[in-house]
């Protein structure tokens, strides 16, 4: 079983599945950590691996900041 905790202030459609798919490639040694970093910093979705299947992925929590309230 693998668990990924991914936090951001916004997500694009399919973004988390692409991140997980690419990280799985790193874990299976098809990509190096340096290659992962290059892909991430390039902001070029065409360089990412295929999206991970939706089966087994779940949204754990969504937090919204209250206007004027400090972040956690």
XYZ file of N, CA and C in Angstrom:
216
model
N 0.846 -1.166 0.000
C 0.000 0.000 0.000
C 0.898 1.237 0.000
N 0.557 2.190 -0.826
C 1.283 3.451 -0.888
C 0.350 4.574 -0.484
N 0.874 5.534 0.235
C 0.087 6.710 0.627
C 0.867 7.951 0.229
N 0.193 8.878 -0.412
C 0.794 10.138 -0.824
C 0.006 11.255 -0.167
N 0.706 12.180 0.428
C 0.059 13.369 0.991
C 0.513 14.543 0.131
N -0.415 15.119 -0.595
C -0.100 16.192 -1.520
C -0.925 17.407 -1.124
N -0.245 18.491 -0.816
C -0.918 19.719 -0.404
C -0.569 20.843 -1.368
N -1.527 21.700 -1.640
C -1.304 22.870 -2.490
C -2.424 23.868 -2.249
N -2.227 25.074 -2.753
C -3.291 26.067 -2.613
C -4.295 25.966 -3.761
N -4.001 25.127 -4.763
C -4.915 24.878 -5.876
C -4.416 23.671 -6.659
N -5.328 22.994 -7.338
C -4.979 21.854 -8.184
C -5.667 21.995 -9.530
N -4.992 21.546 -10.573
C -5.589 21.463 -11.898
C -6.226 20.091 -12.057
N -7.156 19.995 -12.981
C -7.818 18.709 -13.237
C -6.762 17.648 -13.599
N -6.801 16.521 -12.910
C -5.882 15.414 -13.185
C -4.476 15.594 -12.646
N -4.223 16.701 -11.972
C -2.859 17.009 -11.517
C -2.329 15.974 -10.518
N -3.133 15.621 -9.532
C -2.671 14.682 -8.506
C -2.413 13.311 -9.128
N -3.271 12.870 -10.029
C -3.057 11.582 -10.682
C -1.764 11.591 -11.500
N -1.441 12.713 -12.152
C -0.176 12.818 -12.898
C 1.016 12.790 -11.951
N 0.921 13.507 -10.840
C 2.007 13.513 -9.854
C 2.251 12.101 -9.332
N 1.177 11.421 -8.944
C 1.307 10.065 -8.411
C 1.854 9.125 -9.487
N 1.352 9.224 -10.710
C 1.858 8.379 -11.796
C 3.350 8.567 -12.019
N 3.798 9.811 -11.948
C 5.222 10.094 -12.155
C 6.051 9.621 -10.960
N 5.544 9.799 -9.763
C 6.259 9.306 -8.582
C 6.361 7.783 -8.584
N 5.342 7.120 -9.086
C 5.427 5.658 -9.205
C 6.555 5.257 -10.156
N 6.765 6.031 -11.202
C 7.878 5.770 -12.128
C 9.219 5.914 -11.414
N 9.316 6.883 -10.504
C 10.531 7.051 -9.714
C 10.714 5.836 -8.795
N 9.639 5.430 -8.133
C 9.709 4.284 -7.226
C 10.079 2.990 -7.929
N 9.677 2.864 -9.191
C 9.997 1.670 -9.968
C 11.328 1.820 -10.712
N 12.023 2.898 -10.434
C 13.347 3.212 -10.985
C 13.339 3.370 -12.508
N 12.203 3.811 -13.050
C 12.138 4.172 -14.469
C 12.563 5.628 -14.661
N 12.479 6.400 -13.590
C 12.945 7.792 -13.554
C 13.792 7.981 -12.315
N 14.784 8.846 -12.395
C 15.595 9.169 -11.208
C 14.942 10.327 -10.459
N 15.390 10.541 -9.248
C 14.901 11.668 -8.462
C 15.245 12.977 -9.172
N 16.424 13.053 -9.775
C 16.819 14.262 -10.516
C 15.894 14.498 -11.713
N 15.515 13.415 -12.407
C 14.580 13.550 -13.530
C 13.210 14.028 -13.052
N 12.774 13.500 -11.904
C 11.507 13.946 -11.307
C 11.564 15.445 -11.018
N 12.655 15.887 -10.440
C 12.808 17.307 -10.123
C 12.781 18.146 -11.399
N 13.461 17.692 -12.430
C 13.457 18.416 -13.710
C 12.048 18.513 -14.286
N 11.297 17.418 -14.222
C 9.922 17.416 -14.729
C 9.075 18.399 -13.933
N 9.195 18.342 -12.636
C 8.403 19.217 -11.762
C 8.723 20.686 -12.018
N 9.997 21.009 -12.079
C 10.403 22.399 -12.287
C 10.101 22.910 -13.694
N 10.003 22.006 -14.660
C 9.718 22.426 -16.037
C 8.281 22.911 -16.206
N 7.384 22.442 -15.333
C 5.957 22.779 -15.430
C 5.368 22.367 -16.781
N 5.946 21.346 -17.389
C 5.509 20.852 -18.692
C 4.821 19.507 -18.499
N 3.508 19.492 -18.568
C 2.732 18.277 -18.302
C 3.072 17.153 -19.275
N 3.530 17.505 -20.464
C 3.855 16.464 -21.447
C 5.060 15.627 -21.014
N 5.844 16.122 -20.070
C 7.004 15.372 -19.575
C 6.633 14.414 -18.442
N 5.455 14.591 -17.862
C 5.020 13.733 -16.756
C 4.601 12.368 -17.277
N 4.584 11.394 -16.391
C 4.134 10.047 -16.740
C 2.616 10.055 -16.912
N 2.101 8.948 -17.404
C 0.656 8.782 -17.527
C 0.025 8.898 -16.137
N -1.194 9.389 -16.073
C -1.857 9.510 -14.764
C -2.038 8.151 -14.095
N -1.952 8.145 -12.782
C -2.257 6.933 -12.026
C -3.752 6.650 -12.179
N -4.144 5.382 -12.156
C -5.575 5.077 -12.243
C -6.324 5.693 -11.067
N -7.553 6.070 -11.309
C -8.356 6.701 -10.247
C -8.720 5.705 -9.145
N -8.757 4.419 -9.461
C -9.114 3.419 -8.465
C -8.099 3.437 -7.328
N -8.602 3.541 -6.133
C -7.731 3.530 -4.966
C -7.307 4.907 -4.495
N -7.463 5.915 -5.338
C -7.136 7.278 -4.906
C -8.358 7.882 -4.234
N -8.142 8.593 -3.157
C -9.278 9.233 -2.493
C -8.868 10.609 -1.996
N -9.826 11.486 -1.966
C -9.639 12.827 -1.432
C -9.863 12.748 0.063
N -8.856 13.113 0.802
C -8.922 12.973 2.252
C -9.562 14.191 2.910
N -9.134 15.388 2.486
C -9.645 16.583 3.160
C -9.458 17.792 2.256
N -10.371 18.730 2.390
C -10.265 20.023 1.725
C -10.370 21.090 2.807
N -9.433 22.016 2.792
C -9.472 23.120 3.758
C -9.593 24.422 2.994
N -10.405 25.297 3.501
C -10.525 26.635 2.940
C -10.091 27.632 4.002
N -9.272 28.574 3.583
C -8.848 29.616 4.511
C -9.994 30.595 4.726
N -10.130 31.029 5.952
C -11.093 32.081 6.229
C -10.394 33.401 5.938
N -11.107 34.291 5.304
C -10.522 35.576 4.950
C -10.011 36.287 6.202
N -8.751 36.685 6.153
C -8.137 37.398 7.269
C -7.557 36.487 8.338
N -7.839 35.186 8.268
C -7.322 34.257 9.277
C -5.936 33.784 8.861
N -5.024 33.626 9.799
C -3.688 33.108 9.464
C -3.756 31.659 9.033
N -2.826 31.246 8.161
C -2.767 29.843 7.737
C -2.264 28.976 8.871
N -2.633 27.697 8.836
C -2.157 26.735 9.861
C -0.709 26.420 9.651
